[in-house]
């Protein structure tokens, strides 16, 4: 009887070990996607990452921080408590990034940031990915320099003070400088707001009725500016360029109201960020590197092949086989 019991225990122990091994092998990787707000830019990014995660056999949990640093930290803590394997985050601010990266580092959870690069945080992170702000706007100025022979140009900026709107203006002017016959006659903040951009465009065209070109720093504002120019009968006269490649921006291009945009689609960027994070988790990619986010110049000639914010499943599947962004030397701290 004693010999039988020992044999039974050995069998049970063997099954426990076997089942444990099977469970470990089949454990699904879980990623937390923490977005700053529920605005379309972040929504399209998280939706694309969710589709990609499913195709990669990864479980994704979505959190929204509502631009609240305390909520963002609570989201990070909750994700860690749930036992996630990694965190993909659009942080609310630099101070909230520090709290997020410290919390994740202590828990041994890799955290990958989309935007908000700071050199102090890079070594503690799985990586950072964002656009080159000045370099992003420069081709739009170059396009204006090549497509306008001479005349007046204006800029409708986003909210000043954070550094990005200022950098976009600087980059645009660098490109515009290739044509010395073009002059910037107005530079007004539209605060990333469609109605304020409408009012800014109205004031600019009233002060400069012979305006030839307009750079608007996002397409929500571009809709407002185009509406103002159309109402005043100036839309055919003024060439407009903008940024982001949002669905309503592509509609403006399709309608001939916007000549060119430089797109930074949150959809493909989030898919690439997810793949980089998974590479870090799997030990295939070294953590702590900086990457440029994908961008794409779009006009009427390539609308059909544009990387859309509202990407379809077949597009996202194709992005999974594209080469990953290569690490680059980070920009100087601002």
Coordinates of C-alpha atoms in Angstrom, one line a residue:
X1 CA 0.0 0.0 0.0
X2 CA 2.8 2.4 0.9
X3 CA 4.6 1.6 -2.4
X4 CA 1.3 2.4 -4.3
X5 CA 0.9 5.8 -2.5
X6 CA 4.5 6.8 -3.4
X7 CA 3.9 5.8 -7.0
X8 CA 0.7 7.8 -7.1
X9 CA 2.4 10.9 -5.7
X10 CA 5.1 10.7 -8.3
X11 CA 2.5 10.5 -11.0
X12 CA 0.5 13.5 -9.6
X13 CA 3.7 15.5 -9.2
X14 CA 4.6 14.7 -12.8
X15 CA 1.2 15.9 -14.1
X16 CA 1.5 19.1 -12.0
X17 CA 4.9 19.8 -13.5
X18 CA 3.7 19.0 -17.0
X19 CA 0.5 21.2 -16.7
X20 CA 2.6 24.0 -15.3
X21 CA 4.9 23.8 -18.2
X22 CA 2.0 23.8 -20.7
X23 CA 0.4 26.8 -18.9
X24 CA 3.7 28.7 -19.0
X25 CA 4.1 27.9 -22.7
X26 CA 0.5 29.0 -23.5
X27 CA 0.4 32.2 -21.3
X28 CA -0.7 35.0 -23.5
X29 CA 1.4 38.2 -23.6
X30 CA -0.5 41.2 -22.3
X31 CA 0.2 44.8 -23.3
X32 CA -1.4 47.9 -21.7
X33 CA -2.0 50.7 -24.2
X34 CA -2.3 54.0 -22.3
X35 CA -3.5 56.9 -24.3
X36 CA -3.5 60.6 -23.2
X37 CA -7.2 61.2 -24.3
X38 CA -10.0 59.6 -26.3
X39 CA -9.5 62.1 -29.1
X40 CA -9.5 60.7 -32.7
X41 CA -5.7 60.7 -33.0
X42 CA -5.3 58.4 -29.9
X43 CA -8.4 56.4 -30.8
X44 CA -7.1 55.5 -34.2
X45 CA -3.7 54.6 -32.8
X46 CA -5.1 52.3 -30.1
X47 CA -7.5 50.7 -32.5
X48 CA -4.8 49.9 -35.0
X49 CA -2.6 48.5 -32.3
X50 CA -5.5 46.4 -31.0
X51 CA -6.0 44.8 -34.4
X52 CA -2.2 44.2 -34.8
X53 CA -2.1 42.7 -31.3
X54 CA -4.8 40.2 -32.0
X55 CA -3.0 39.1 -35.2
X56 CA 0.2 38.6 -33.2
X57 CA -1.6 36.6 -30.5
X58 CA -1.2 39.4 -27.9
X59 CA -3.9 40.6 -25.5
X60 CA -4.2 44.4 -25.3
X61 CA -5.9 46.4 -22.5
X62 CA -6.8 50.0 -23.4
X63 CA -6.6 52.8 -20.8
X64 CA -7.4 56.6 -21.2
X65 CA -5.8 59.2 -19.0
X66 CA -8.0 62.2 -19.9
X67 CA -5.0 64.5 -19.8
X68 CA -4.8 63.9 -16.1
X69 CA -1.3 62.9 -14.7
X70 CA -2.8 61.3 -11.6
X71 CA -5.1 59.2 -13.8
X72 CA -2.2 58.2 -16.0
X73 CA -0.2 57.0 -13.0
X74 CA -3.2 55.1 -11.7
X75 CA -3.5 53.5 -15.1
X76 CA 0.2 52.5 -15.1
X77 CA -0.2 51.1 -11.5
X78 CA -3.4 49.2 -12.4
X79 CA -1.8 47.7 -15.5
X80 CA 1.2 46.5 -13.5
X81 CA -1.1 45.0 -10.8
X82 CA -2.9 43.1 -13.6
X83 CA 0.4 41.6 -14.5
X84 CA 0.9 43.0 -18.0
X85 CA 4.1 42.2 -19.8
X86 CA 4.7 45.7 -21.2
X87 CA 3.2 49.2 -21.5
X88 CA 2.7 51.3 -24.6
X89 CA 2.0 54.9 -23.7
X90 CA 1.2 58.4 -25.0
X91 CA 2.0 60.3 -21.8
X92 CA 0.2 63.4 -20.6
X93 CA 3.3 65.4 -19.7
X94 CA 7.0 65.2 -18.9
X95 CA 6.4 65.0 -15.2
X96 CA 3.9 62.2 -15.7
X97 CA 6.4 60.4 -17.8
X98 CA 8.9 60.4 -15.0
X99 CA 6.3 58.9 -12.6
X100 CA 5.3 56.3 -15.2
X101 CA 8.8 55.2 -16.1
X102 CA 9.9 55.0 -12.4
X103 CA 6.9 52.9 -11.5
X104 CA 7.3 50.6 -14.4
X105 CA 11.1 50.2 -13.9
X106 CA 10.6 49.2 -10.2
X107 CA 8.1 46.6 -11.3
X108 CA 10.4 45.3 -14.1
X109 CA 7.8 46.1 -16.8
X110 CA 9.1 47.5 -20.1
X111 CA 7.4 50.8 -21.0
X112 CA 7.6 52.3 -24.6
X113 CA 6.8 56.0 -25.1
X114 CA 5.2 57.5 -28.2
X115 CA 6.3 61.2 -28.1
X116 CA 7.6 63.1 -25.1
X117 CA 11.3 62.2 -25.5
X118 CA 13.6 63.2 -22.8
X119 CA 17.3 62.0 -22.6
X120 CA 17.1 61.2 -18.8
X121 CA 14.2 58.8 -19.4
X122 CA 15.5 57.0 -22.4
X123 CA 17.8 54.6 -20.6
X124 CA 15.0 53.5 -18.3
X125 CA 12.5 52.9 -21.1
X126 CA 11.9 50.2 -23.7
X127 CA 12.2 53.1 -26.2
X128 CA 10.8 56.4 -27.5
X129 CA 9.3 57.1 -31.0
X130 CA 8.2 60.4 -32.3
X131 CA 8.6 62.7 -35.3
X132 CA 11.3 65.3 -36.0
X133 CA 9.3 68.5 -35.5
X134 CA 11.4 70.9 -37.6
X135 CA 12.1 68.2 -40.3
X136 CA 8.4 67.4 -40.4
X137 CA 7.4 70.9 -41.5
X138 CA 10.4 71.6 -43.7
X139 CA 9.1 69.8 -46.9
X140 CA 5.9 71.8 -46.7
X141 CA 7.9 75.0 -46.9
X142 CA 9.9 73.5 -49.7
X143 CA 6.8 72.6 -51.6
X144 CA 5.6 76.2 -51.2
X145 CA 9.0 77.5 -52.4
X146 CA 8.8 75.4 -55.5
X147 CA 5.1 75.9 -56.4
X148 CA 4.7 79.7 -55.8
X149 CA 6.9 82.0 -57.8
X150 CA 6.5 85.0 -55.5
X151 CA 4.1 86.6 -53.0
X152 CA 2.9 86.6 -49.4
X153 CA 2.6 83.6 -47.2
X154 CA 1.0 83.3 -43.7
X155 CA 1.2 80.7 -40.9
X156 CA -1.6 79.6 -38.6
X157 CA 0.2 77.9 -35.7
X158 CA -1.0 75.7 -32.9
X159 CA -0.8 76.7 -29.2
X160 CA 2.5 78.3 -28.4
X161 CA 4.6 77.6 -25.4
X162 CA 5.0 73.8 -25.6
X163 CA 7.7 74.0 -28.3
X164 CA 6.1 72.0 -31.1
X165 CA 4.2 74.8 -32.8
X166 CA 7.3 77.0 -32.7
X167 CA 9.5 74.1 -34.2
X168 CA 6.9 73.6 -37.0
X169 CA 7.1 77.3 -37.9
X170 CA 10.8 77.2 -37.9
X171 CA 11.0 74.1 -40.1
X172 CA 8.5 75.5 -42.5
X173 CA 10.4 78.8 -42.9
X174 CA 13.6 76.9 -43.5
X175 CA 12.0 75.2 -46.5
X176 CA 10.3 78.4 -47.6
X177 CA 13.7 80.2 -47.7
X178 CA 14.6 78.3 -50.8
X179 CA 12.5 80.9 -52.7
X180 CA 13.6 84.4 -51.7
X181 CA 10.6 85.9 -53.5
X182 CA 8.2 84.6 -50.8
X183 CA 7.6 86.6 -47.6
X184 CA 5.9 85.5 -44.4
X185 CA 3.5 88.4 -43.6
X186 CA 1.5 86.9 -40.8
X187 CA 2.1 84.3 -38.1
X188 CA -1.0 83.8 -35.9
X189 CA -1.9 81.1 -33.3
X190 CA -5.1 79.2 -33.9
X191 CA -4.5 77.1 -30.7
X192 CA -5.2 73.8 -32.6
X193 CA -8.8 74.9 -32.8
X194 CA -11.0 74.9 -35.9
X195 CA -13.1 78.0 -35.1
X196 CA -10.1 80.0 -34.0
X197 CA -8.3 79.1 -37.2
X198 CA -11.4 80.2 -39.1
X199 CA -11.2 83.6 -37.4
X200 CA -7.4 83.8 -37.9
X201 CA -7.7 83.1 -41.6
X202 CA -10.5 85.7 -42.0
X203 CA -8.3 88.3 -40.3
X204 CA -5.2 87.4 -42.3
X205 CA -6.9 87.5 -45.7
X206 CA -8.6 90.8 -44.7
X207 CA -5.2 92.3 -43.9
X208 CA -3.5 90.7 -47.0
X209 CA -6.1 90.2 -49.7
X210 CA -3.3 89.2 -52.2
X211 CA -2.1 86.3 -50.0
X212 CA -0.7 83.5 -52.0
X213 CA 0.1 80.7 -49.5
X214 CA -1.0 79.5 -46.1
X215 CA 0.7 76.9 -43.8
X216 CA -1.8 75.5 -41.2
X217 CA -0.2 73.3 -38.5
X218 CA -3.0 70.7 -38.3
X219 CA -5.9 69.7 -40.4
X220 CA -8.6 70.5 -37.9
X221 CA -7.5 74.1 -38.2
X222 CA -7.0 73.6 -41.9
X223 CA -10.8 72.8 -42.2
X224 CA -11.6 76.1 -40.5
X225 CA -9.1 78.1 -42.6
X226 CA -10.4 76.6 -45.9
X227 CA -13.9 77.4 -44.9
X228 CA -13.0 81.0 -44.2
X229 CA -11.2 81.4 -47.5
X230 CA -14.0 79.7 -49.4
X231 CA -16.6 82.0 -47.8
X232 CA -14.5 85.0 -48.9
X233 CA -14.0 83.7 -52.4
X234 CA -10.2 83.3 -51.9
X235 CA -9.8 79.6 -51.8
X236 CA -8.7 79.4 -55.5
X237 CA -6.1 82.1 -54.9
X238 CA -4.4 80.7 -51.7
X239 CA -2.4 77.5 -51.8
X240 CA -2.7 75.7 -48.4
X241 CA -0.4 73.1 -46.9
X242 CA -0.9 71.3 -43.5
X243 CA 0.1 68.4 -41.3
X244 CA -1.1 65.1 -39.8
X245 CA -3.0 63.2 -42.7
X246 CA -6.2 63.0 -40.7
X247 CA -9.3 61.6 -42.5
X248 CA -10.8 65.1 -42.8
X249 CA -7.4 66.4 -44.1
X250 CA -7.4 63.8 -46.9
X251 CA -11.0 64.8 -47.7
X252 CA -9.7 68.4 -48.1
X253 CA -7.1 67.2 -50.5
X254 CA -9.6 65.1 -52.4
X255 CA -11.8 68.2 -52.8
X256 CA -8.8 70.3 -54.0
X257 CA -9.0 72.6 -50.9
X258 CA -5.6 71.5 -49.5
X259 CA -2.6 71.0 -51.7
X260 CA -0.3 68.9 -49.5
X261 CA 0.0 67.4 -46.1
X262 CA 2.8 65.7 -44.2
X263 CA 1.1 62.8 -42.4
X264 CA 2.2 61.1 -39.1
X265 CA -0.6 58.5 -38.9
X266 CA -1.1 57.2 -35.3
X267 CA -2.3 53.9 -36.8
X268 CA 1.0 52.7 -38.4
X269 CA 3.1 54.4 -35.7
X270 CA 1.3 52.5 -32.9
X271 CA 1.6 49.2 -34.8
X272 CA 5.4 49.8 -35.1
X273 CA 5.7 50.8 -31.5
X274 CA 3.9 47.7 -30.4
X275 CA 6.2 45.5 -32.5
X276 CA 9.3 47.3 -31.0
X277 CA 7.9 46.8 -27.5
X278 CA 7.3 43.1 -28.2
X279 CA 10.8 42.8 -29.5
X280 CA 12.1 44.2 -26.2
X281 CA 9.9 41.8 -24.2
X282 CA 11.1 38.8 -26.2
X283 CA 14.7 39.9 -25.8
X284 CA 15.1 40.4 -29.6
X285 CA 15.5 44.2 -29.4
X286 CA 17.7 46.1 -27.1
X287 CA 15.7 48.6 -24.9
X288 CA 16.5 52.3 -24.5
X289 CA 16.6 53.3 -28.1
X290 CA 15.0 56.3 -30.0
X291 CA 13.1 55.9 -33.3
X292 CA 11.6 58.3 -35.8
X293 CA 7.9 57.7 -36.3
X294 CA 6.6 56.9 -39.9
X295 CA 5.6 60.0 -41.9
X296 CA 4.3 60.4 -45.4
X297 CA 3.8 63.4 -47.8
X298 CA 0.3 63.1 -49.3
X299 CA -1.2 65.0 -52.2
X300 CA -3.8 64.1 -54.8
X301 CA -1.3 61.8 -56.6
X302 CA -0.9 59.3 -53.8
X303 CA -4.2 59.5 -51.9
X304 CA -5.0 55.9 -52.8
X305 CA -1.8 54.6 -51.1
X306 CA -1.8 56.9 -48.1
X307 CA -1.3 55.4 -44.6
X308 CA -4.7 56.2 -43.2
X309 CA -5.5 57.0 -39.6
X310 CA -8.6 54.8 -40.0
X311 CA -6.7 51.9 -41.5
X312 CA -8.4 48.7 -42.6
X313 CA -7.5 45.3 -41.2
X314 CA -5.7 44.4 -44.5
X315 CA -3.5 47.5 -44.2
X316 CA -2.6 46.7 -40.6
X317 CA -1.8 43.1 -41.6
X318 CA 0.6 44.4 -44.3
X319 CA 2.3 46.7 -41.8
X320 CA 3.2 43.7 -39.7
X321 CA 5.6 42.6 -42.4
X322 CA 7.2 46.0 -43.1
X323 CA 10.8 46.5 -41.8
X324 CA 10.8 48.0 -38.3
X325 CA 12.2 51.5 -37.8
X326 CA 15.9 51.6 -37.1
X327 CA 17.2 53.2 -33.9
X328 CA 18.7 56.7 -34.5
X329 CA 20.6 59.2 -32.5
X330 CA 18.1 61.2 -30.4
X331 CA 17.6 64.9 -31.0
X332 CA 19.1 67.3 -28.6
X333 CA 17.1 68.0 -25.4
X334 CA 14.8 71.0 -25.8

